[in-house]
Amino acid sequence: MTIKKKLSLAFGLLFFIIGGIIVLNQIVAKQAKDRYETIHDEIQPAIKVIDKYIQINKTLKDLLEDKIDENKGVNSTLNNKITAILEVEIPNINRTLKGVINEESQLIDVEWVLTNSNKAVKSSEMVIKTLVNKMDYADPVKLKKIKKLYRVEIKKTINLINRRLYHSTEEYKQVNFELNQELNNSFSQISIIILGFGMVGILIGLFFANQTIRSIISPINELKKSAAIVGDGNYSHTTIIEGKDEISELGNSFNIMTDSLRESFEIIQEQKEIQEESNYIKSSKNTLYEMLKGELSTSQIAKRTLEFLLEFYKAPMGSVHSITSDDHLVCEAVFAYDKKKEEMPLIPIGQGVIGAAVLNKKTVIIDDVPNEYSTINTTLGGLKAKCIVVIPVEFANECIAVIELACLNKPDEFSLSFIHEIKESIGISINAAQGLKQLEETYEKLEASSQDLALKNKELEQFVYITSHDLQEPLRTITSYSNILEEDYADVLDEDALKYVSFLQKASDRLRNQIHSLLELSRIGGMKEKEKVNFNTIFENLQTELDFLIKEKKGSLITPSFVVESIMGTSTEIQLLFQNLIVNGFKYNNNETPQVEISYMNNGTHLSFCVTDNGTGIKEKYYEKIFQIFQRLDKGEGSGIGLAHCKKIVESHNGKIWVDSEFGKGTSFFVDLKV
Ligand code: ADP
């Protein structure tokens, strides 16, 4: 039964009992009220009036006694008193008696009393009228007759009435007593009802309250205990609360809550374990990464990896082999084995467990270790390995090494899965070490050939210089003799011969220019002292030096008004660089008003110059070619060395030069110079 129903029942019962008490009280109280009204309205007035009647009769009897006495009878006051009783008091008390006594009353016969009273009154009036003065008393007959009347009739009647009245009054008193008794009984009944039923009600109430409280408190205590148990971490605890009330529902909800708490706890626990495992893996990985950091050789990496894995797997013995270019396994590191790594034999790929692991690229776990497998020697004897783990290490899907661990126990799943986490890193490190080794070898070779190249270059430059220098001498001879021919034999030589001499002179001039340029080129990038290059001075010089050319071409040269920045370099070379570009801009230009403009911007790391002209332009396919020595795109008087010269100057200043052009419209040369 639910608590609500229990409480409703208890209160219902309580109200029923209180209602019963009220109804019973009403009944008893009504009876008591009736009795009280009877006593108060009938009995007590009757007793009172009867008592008074008896009293009046007695007084009348006494007064009449005096009246018939010849010594006391002649007294007007006595007469008045008797008259008052007879005329006022007795009629009054008769009226009252009639009014007070119920006609149906069995206790007194009112009619009888009134009749006899009238009789007594009339006789008494006779006495008063007969005995008026002394003479009447002096008459013995009269007196005797009156005395007889009094004694035989009046006194007798009054006594009779009084006896009846007295009897009635006694009966009334008896009724009064009984009614009072009943009234008291009613009050007792009311008290008993209130007390008795009240007590029963209270007891029933207490019983139900006790039952209800117990039905609430004991499951709550049970719940309290369960909450403490669950609070202590025992999430598998189940609370049992019998019944089908709200508390048992609360118990069910508590169990559901405990279940979900347990589930949550288990999830948290799982996550914690996963987190711990992942932290452990992370920290182990970090340890390994730290160990493999830096420029290490393959055998150093193999040694450190082996140390790490032996510690991680608590394995006492192990080795690491790498794969040679001729498909053999060579030992890079070995631990606790009775041979040094240098003494270990080369194993062909595919042979033995580790050779097979290379081909299969799969981790091999051998539980059933053969007897002939090496014993791990200690100072006290030899230990037998229980499990052998062979791990192939790959890089870019190629097996590059094999690790072998001899364990005293079979590693658990978690430890085995860990190897897959780090295999790749070990592979990368070994590959990097092998790559580094190759790189070092290549670098050594490169260094040797670059030294060789530098030597050859130097020789070449010297050769160019010497050749150019040496060529000048025969050239000077050719020029001198052609001049002599032109000047001294002009008369002797015919027109054709003179034309050939002039060709000879022009060719000599061109050759001189080329030799001069070659000499300049061979000098660039030499051991010249670097200085702060002032571009403003360079552009001013160029404006002055090229003024004749510009005017001759009827063109214009626009240079930056002010260059704040400068670079470290050779000013003469930089000037020559811009001079070549400007001269080309005018040279390869058919425009009526040829124009060359130099602009620049600072890129932070470089000063970027742009030399733009409105000349013939260059086809894209020649963008590379024009920077090569002796490469020319037309048959003009150029030497084909200018742009090669420019390129060499820019590169010796750690810069870059390139071209962009729109054929037929103009060309832009871009020069980046390192700030
Ligand atoms: P040169 O001018 O002595 O022939 P360069 O090395 O200076 O030698 O130039 C190589 C070739 O590039 C030139 O023959 C020319 O055809 C082309 N060239 C160079 N500069 C320009 C330019 N500004 N406009 C068009 N063509 C150019």
mmCIF file with all atom_site columns, C-alpha atoms in Angstrom, residues 184-316:
data_model
loop_
_atom_site.group_PDB
_atom_site.id
_atom_site.type_symbol
_atom_site.label_atom_id
_atom_site.label_alt_id
_atom_site.label_comp_id
_atom_site.label_asym_id
_atom_site.label_entity_id
_atom_site.label_seq_id
_atom_site.pdbx_PDB_ins_code
_atom_site.Cartn_x
_atom_site.Cartn_y
_atom_site.Cartn_z
_atom_site.occupancy
_atom_site.B_iso_or_equiv
_atom_site.pdbx_formal_charge
_atom_site.auth_seq_id
_atom_site.auth_comp_id
_atom_site.auth_asym_id
_atom_site.auth_atom_id
_atom_site.pdbx_PDB_model_num
ATOM 1   C CA . ASN A 1 184 ? -24.847 12.799  36.300  1.00 0.00 ? 184 ASN A CA 1
ATOM 2   C CA . ASN A 1 185 ? -24.839 9.470   34.498  1.00 0.00 ? 185 ASN A CA 1
ATOM 3   C CA . SER A 1 186 ? -25.156 11.296  31.166  1.00 0.00 ? 186 SER A CA 1
ATOM 4   C CA . PHE A 1 187 ? -22.194 13.479  32.011  1.00 0.00 ? 187 PHE A CA 1
ATOM 5   C CA . SER A 1 188 ? -20.264 10.395  33.005  1.00 0.00 ? 188 SER A CA 1
ATOM 6   C CA . GLN A 1 189 ? -21.252 8.759   29.729  1.00 0.00 ? 189 GLN A CA 1
ATOM 7   C CA . ILE A 1 190 ? -20.072 11.806  27.789  1.00 0.00 ? 190 ILE A CA 1
ATOM 8   C CA . SER A 1 191 ? -16.784 11.728  29.651  1.00 0.00 ? 191 SER A CA 1
ATOM 9   C CA . ILE A 1 192 ? -16.473 7.994   29.078  1.00 0.00 ? 192 ILE A CA 1
ATOM 10  C CA . ILE A 1 193 ? -17.293 8.397   25.384  1.00 0.00 ? 193 ILE A CA 1
ATOM 11  C CA . ILE A 1 194 ? -14.797 11.211  24.998  1.00 0.00 ? 194 ILE A CA 1
ATOM 12  C CA . LEU A 1 195 ? -12.157 9.547   27.092  1.00 0.00 ? 195 LEU A CA 1
ATOM 13  C CA . GLY A 1 196 ? -12.775 5.980   25.910  1.00 0.00 ? 196 GLY A CA 1
ATOM 14  C CA . PHE A 1 197 ? -13.232 6.644   22.237  1.00 0.00 ? 197 PHE A CA 1
ATOM 15  C CA . GLY A 1 198 ? -10.593 9.352   22.373  1.00 0.00 ? 198 GLY A CA 1
ATOM 16  C CA . MET A 1 199 ? -8.137  6.884   23.857  1.00 0.00 ? 199 MET A CA 1
ATOM 17  C CA . VAL A 1 200 ? -9.083  4.218   21.332  1.00 0.00 ? 200 VAL A CA 1
ATOM 18  C CA . GLY A 1 201 ? -8.765  6.802   18.550  1.00 0.00 ? 201 GLY A CA 1
ATOM 19  C CA . ILE A 1 202 ? -5.414  7.947   19.844  1.00 0.00 ? 202 ILE A CA 1
ATOM 20  C CA . LEU A 1 203 ? -4.234  4.345   20.149  1.00 0.00 ? 203 LEU A CA 1
ATOM 21  C CA . ILE A 1 204 ? -5.415  3.518   16.634  1.00 0.00 ? 204 ILE A CA 1
ATOM 22  C CA . GLY A 1 205 ? -3.848  6.777   15.390  1.00 0.00 ? 205 GLY A CA 1
ATOM 23  C CA . LEU A 1 206 ? -0.620  5.946   17.185  1.00 0.00 ? 206 LEU A CA 1
ATOM 24  C CA . PHE A 1 207 ? -0.703  2.427   15.769  1.00 0.00 ? 207 PHE A CA 1
ATOM 25  C CA . PHE A 1 208 ? -1.145  3.690   12.223  1.00 0.00 ? 208 PHE A CA 1
ATOM 26  C CA . ALA A 1 209 ? 1.379   6.504   12.740  1.00 0.00 ? 209 ALA A CA 1
ATOM 27  C CA . ASN A 1 210 ? 3.850   3.958   14.088  1.00 0.00 ? 210 ASN A CA 1
ATOM 28  C CA . GLN A 1 211 ? 3.167   1.618   11.183  1.00 0.00 ? 211 GLN A CA 1
ATOM 29  C CA . THR A 1 212 ? 3.498   4.434   8.649   1.00 0.00 ? 212 THR A CA 1
ATOM 30  C CA . ILE A 1 213 ? 6.618   5.883   10.254  1.00 0.00 ? 213 ILE A CA 1
ATOM 31  C CA . ARG A 1 214 ? 8.180   2.433   10.434  1.00 0.00 ? 214 ARG A CA 1
ATOM 32  C CA . SER A 1 215 ? 7.247   1.774   6.818   1.00 0.00 ? 215 SER A CA 1
ATOM 33  C CA . ILE A 1 216 ? 9.006   5.056   5.935   1.00 0.00 ? 216 ILE A CA 1
ATOM 34  C CA . ILE A 1 217 ? 11.942  5.037   8.366   1.00 0.00 ? 217 ILE A CA 1
ATOM 35  C CA . SER A 1 218 ? 13.147  1.449   7.896   1.00 0.00 ? 218 SER A CA 1
ATOM 36  C CA . PRO A 1 219 ? 13.391  1.659   4.060   1.00 0.00 ? 219 PRO A CA 1
ATOM 37  C CA . ILE A 1 220 ? 14.963  5.098   4.434   1.00 0.00 ? 220 ILE A CA 1
ATOM 38  C CA . ASN A 1 221 ? 17.529  3.582   6.821   1.00 0.00 ? 221 ASN A CA 1
ATOM 39  C CA . GLU A 1 222 ? 18.062  0.818   4.287   1.00 0.00 ? 222 GLU A CA 1
ATOM 40  C CA . LEU A 1 223 ? 18.519  3.444   1.578   1.00 0.00 ? 223 LEU A CA 1
ATOM 41  C CA . LYS A 1 224 ? 20.892  5.380   3.859   1.00 0.00 ? 224 LYS A CA 1
ATOM 42  C CA . LYS A 1 225 ? 23.007  2.257   4.385   1.00 0.00 ? 225 LYS A CA 1
ATOM 43  C CA . SER A 1 226 ? 22.965  1.517   0.655   1.00 0.00 ? 226 SER A CA 1
ATOM 44  C CA . ALA A 1 227 ? 23.956  5.112   -0.143  1.00 0.00 ? 227 ALA A CA 1
ATOM 45  C CA . ALA A 1 228 ? 26.909  4.773   2.258   1.00 0.00 ? 228 ALA A CA 1
ATOM 46  C CA . ILE A 1 229 ? 27.929  1.467   0.647   1.00 0.00 ? 229 ILE A CA 1
ATOM 47  C CA . VAL A 1 230 ? 27.655  2.937   -2.854  1.00 0.00 ? 230 VAL A CA 1
ATOM 48  C CA . GLY A 1 231 ? 29.435  6.073   -1.602  1.00 0.00 ? 231 GLY A CA 1
ATOM 49  C CA . ASP A 1 232 ? 32.329  3.826   -0.531  1.00 0.00 ? 232 ASP A CA 1
ATOM 50  C CA . GLY A 1 233 ? 32.651  2.728   -4.145  1.00 0.00 ? 233 GLY A CA 1
ATOM 51  C CA . ASN A 1 234 ? 30.708  -0.560  -4.103  1.00 0.00 ? 234 ASN A CA 1
ATOM 52  C CA . TYR A 1 235 ? 28.641  0.128   -7.233  1.00 0.00 ? 235 TYR A CA 1
ATOM 53  C CA . SER A 1 236 ? 27.471  -3.490  -7.500  1.00 0.00 ? 236 SER A CA 1
ATOM 54  C CA . HIS A 1 237 ? 25.381  -3.149  -4.315  1.00 0.00 ? 237 HIS A CA 1
ATOM 55  C CA . THR A 1 238 ? 21.608  -3.512  -4.737  1.00 0.00 ? 238 THR A CA 1
ATOM 56  C CA . THR A 1 239 ? 19.133  -2.244  -2.178  1.00 0.00 ? 239 THR A CA 1
ATOM 57  C CA . ILE A 1 240 ? 16.026  -4.372  -1.532  1.00 0.00 ? 240 ILE A CA 1
ATOM 58  C CA . ILE A 1 241 ? 12.932  -2.522  -0.330  1.00 0.00 ? 241 ILE A CA 1
ATOM 59  C CA . GLU A 1 242 ? 9.793   -4.589  -0.114  1.00 0.00 ? 242 GLU A CA 1
ATOM 60  C CA . GLY A 1 243 ? 6.289   -3.332  -0.750  1.00 0.00 ? 243 GLY A CA 1
ATOM 61  C CA . LYS A 1 244 ? 4.783   -1.260  -3.441  1.00 0.00 ? 244 LYS A CA 1
ATOM 62  C CA . ASP A 1 245 ? 4.887   2.214   -2.005  1.00 0.00 ? 245 ASP A CA 1
ATOM 63  C CA . GLU A 1 246 ? 6.796   5.360   -2.909  1.00 0.00 ? 246 GLU A CA 1
ATOM 64  C CA . ILE A 1 247 ? 9.863   4.337   -0.873  1.00 0.00 ? 247 ILE A CA 1
ATOM 65  C CA . SER A 1 248 ? 10.108  1.016   -2.716  1.00 0.00 ? 248 SER A CA 1
ATOM 66  C CA . GLU A 1 249 ? 9.893   3.029   -5.960  1.00 0.00 ? 249 GLU A CA 1
ATOM 67  C CA . LEU A 1 250 ? 12.637  5.240   -4.536  1.00 0.00 ? 250 LEU A CA 1
ATOM 68  C CA . GLY A 1 251 ? 14.648  2.075   -3.842  1.00 0.00 ? 251 GLY A CA 1
ATOM 69  C CA . ASN A 1 252 ? 14.137  0.946   -7.448  1.00 0.00 ? 252 ASN A CA 1
ATOM 70  C CA . SER A 1 253 ? 15.213  4.386   -8.699  1.00 0.00 ? 253 SER A CA 1
ATOM 71  C CA . PHE A 1 254 ? 18.216  4.193   -6.349  1.00 0.00 ? 254 PHE A CA 1
ATOM 72  C CA . ASN A 1 255 ? 19.145  0.809   -7.857  1.00 0.00 ? 255 ASN A CA 1
ATOM 73  C CA . ILE A 1 256 ? 18.766  2.240   -11.377 1.00 0.00 ? 256 ILE A CA 1
ATOM 74  C CA . MET A 1 257 ? 20.927  5.184   -10.334 1.00 0.00 ? 257 MET A CA 1
ATOM 75  C CA . THR A 1 258 ? 23.530  2.808   -8.840  1.00 0.00 ? 258 THR A CA 1
ATOM 76  C CA . ASP A 1 259 ? 23.474  0.763   -12.049 1.00 0.00 ? 259 ASP A CA 1
ATOM 77  C CA . SER A 1 260 ? 24.078  3.807   -14.216 1.00 0.00 ? 260 SER A CA 1
ATOM 78  C CA . LEU A 1 261 ? 26.715  5.003   -11.726 1.00 0.00 ? 261 LEU A CA 1
ATOM 79  C CA . ARG A 1 262 ? 28.429  1.638   -12.029 1.00 0.00 ? 262 ARG A CA 1
ATOM 80  C CA . GLU A 1 263 ? 28.238  1.818   -15.812 1.00 0.00 ? 263 GLU A CA 1
ATOM 81  C CA . SER A 1 264 ? 29.621  5.384   -15.779 1.00 0.00 ? 264 SER A CA 1
ATOM 82  C CA . PHE A 1 265 ? 32.303  4.334   -13.311 1.00 0.00 ? 265 PHE A CA 1
ATOM 83  C CA . GLU A 1 266 ? 33.245  1.378   -15.480 1.00 0.00 ? 266 GLU A CA 1
ATOM 84  C CA . ILE A 1 267 ? 33.400  3.647   -18.537 1.00 0.00 ? 267 ILE A CA 1
ATOM 85  C CA . ILE A 1 268 ? 35.524  6.152   -16.596 1.00 0.00 ? 268 ILE A CA 1
ATOM 86  C CA . GLN A 1 269 ? 37.699  3.310   -15.310 1.00 0.00 ? 269 GLN A CA 1
ATOM 87  C CA . GLU A 1 270 ? 38.107  1.978   -18.854 1.00 0.00 ? 270 GLU A CA 1
ATOM 88  C CA . GLN A 1 271 ? 38.907  5.457   -20.127 1.00 0.00 ? 271 GLN A CA 1
ATOM 89  C CA . LYS A 1 272 ? 41.335  5.929   -17.260 1.00 0.00 ? 272 LYS A CA 1
ATOM 90  C CA . GLU A 1 273 ? 43.054  2.663   -18.120 1.00 0.00 ? 273 GLU A CA 1
ATOM 91  C CA . ILE A 1 274 ? 43.115  3.626   -21.798 1.00 0.00 ? 274 ILE A CA 1
ATOM 92  C CA . GLN A 1 275 ? 44.436  7.057   -20.807 1.00 0.00 ? 275 GLN A CA 1
ATOM 93  C CA . GLU A 1 276 ? 47.071  5.483   -18.555 1.00 0.00 ? 276 GLU A CA 1
ATOM 94  C CA . GLU A 1 277 ? 48.053  3.065   -21.292 1.00 0.00 ? 277 GLU A CA 1
ATOM 95  C CA . SER A 1 278 ? 48.175  5.873   -23.811 1.00 0.00 ? 278 SER A CA 1
ATOM 96  C CA . ASN A 1 279 ? 50.213  8.025   -21.358 1.00 0.00 ? 279 ASN A CA 1
ATOM 97  C CA . TYR A 1 280 ? 52.531  5.097   -20.766 1.00 0.00 ? 280 TYR A CA 1
ATOM 98  C CA . ILE A 1 281 ? 52.857  4.517   -24.512 1.00 0.00 ? 281 ILE A CA 1
ATOM 99  C CA . LYS A 1 282 ? 53.350  8.251   -25.030 1.00 0.00 ? 282 LYS A CA 1
ATOM 100 C CA . SER A 1 283 ? 56.029  8.542   -22.370 1.00 0.00 ? 283 SER A CA 1
ATOM 101 C CA . SER A 1 284 ? 57.738  5.340   -23.583 1.00 0.00 ? 284 SER A CA 1
ATOM 102 C CA . LYS A 1 285 ? 57.606  6.662   -27.124 1.00 0.00 ? 285 LYS A CA 1
ATOM 103 C CA . ASN A 1 286 ? 59.033  9.994   -25.960 1.00 0.00 ? 286 ASN A CA 1
ATOM 104 C CA . THR A 1 287 ? 61.834  8.150   -24.135 1.00 0.00 ? 287 THR A CA 1
ATOM 105 C CA . LEU A 1 288 ? 62.621  6.241   -27.316 1.00 0.00 ? 288 LEU A CA 1
ATOM 106 C CA . TYR A 1 289 ? 62.426  9.406   -29.472 1.00 0.00 ? 289 TYR A CA 1
ATOM 107 C CA . GLU A 1 290 ? 64.776  11.153  -27.050 1.00 0.00 ? 290 GLU A CA 1
ATOM 108 C CA . MET A 1 291 ? 67.136  8.182   -27.288 1.00 0.00 ? 291 MET A CA 1
ATOM 109 C CA . LEU A 1 292 ? 67.026  8.251   -31.098 1.00 0.00 ? 292 LEU A CA 1
ATOM 110 C CA . LYS A 1 293 ? 67.461  12.038  -31.351 1.00 0.00 ? 293 LYS A CA 1
ATOM 111 C CA . GLY A 1 294 ? 70.472  13.603  -33.050 1.00 0.00 ? 294 GLY A CA 1
ATOM 112 C CA . GLU A 1 295 ? 72.724  12.513  -35.841 1.00 0.00 ? 295 GLU A CA 1
ATOM 113 C CA . LEU A 1 296 ? 73.267  8.850   -35.003 1.00 0.00 ? 296 LEU A CA 1
ATOM 114 C CA . SER A 1 297 ? 74.751  6.040   -36.977 1.00 0.00 ? 297 SER A CA 1
ATOM 115 C CA . THR A 1 298 ? 72.734  2.881   -37.748 1.00 0.00 ? 298 THR A CA 1
ATOM 116 C CA . SER A 1 299 ? 74.600  0.883   -35.103 1.00 0.00 ? 299 SER A CA 1
ATOM 117 C CA . GLN A 1 300 ? 74.070  3.620   -32.497 1.00 0.00 ? 300 GLN A CA 1
ATOM 118 C CA . ILE A 1 301 ? 70.329  3.610   -33.259 1.00 0.00 ? 301 ILE A CA 1
ATOM 119 C CA . ALA A 1 302 ? 70.295  -0.195  -33.180 1.00 0.00 ? 302 ALA A CA 1
ATOM 120 C CA . LYS A 1 303 ? 72.084  -0.207  -29.796 1.00 0.00 ? 303 LYS A CA 1
ATOM 121 C CA . ARG A 1 304 ? 69.754  2.391   -28.246 1.00 0.00 ? 304 ARG A CA 1
ATOM 122 C CA . THR A 1 305 ? 66.635  0.733   -29.670 1.00 0.00 ? 305 THR A CA 1
ATOM 123 C CA . LEU A 1 306 ? 67.767  -2.609  -28.296 1.00 0.00 ? 306 LEU A CA 1
ATOM 124 C CA . GLU A 1 307 ? 68.467  -1.125  -24.854 1.00 0.00 ? 307 GLU A CA 1
ATOM 125 C CA . PHE A 1 308 ? 65.006  0.452   -24.832 1.00 0.00 ? 308 PHE A CA 1
ATOM 126 C CA . LEU A 1 309 ? 63.173  -2.711  -25.952 1.00 0.00 ? 309 LEU A CA 1
ATOM 127 C CA . LEU A 1 310 ? 65.056  -5.008  -23.560 1.00 0.00 ? 310 LEU A CA 1
ATOM 128 C CA . GLU A 1 311 ? 64.037  -2.691  -20.727 1.00 0.00 ? 311 GLU A CA 1
ATOM 129 C CA . PHE A 1 312 ? 60.436  -2.397  -21.950 1.00 0.00 ? 312 PHE A CA 1
ATOM 130 C CA . TYR A 1 313 ? 59.924  -6.161  -22.425 1.00 0.00 ? 313 TYR A CA 1
ATOM 131 C CA . LYS A 1 314 ? 62.095  -7.085  -19.458 1.00 0.00 ? 314 LYS A CA 1
ATOM 132 C CA . ALA A 1 315 ? 63.997  -9.266  -21.939 1.00 0.00 ? 315 ALA A CA 1
ATOM 133 C CA . PRO A 1 316 ? 67.541  -10.197 -20.984 1.00 0.00 ? 316 PRO A CA 1
#
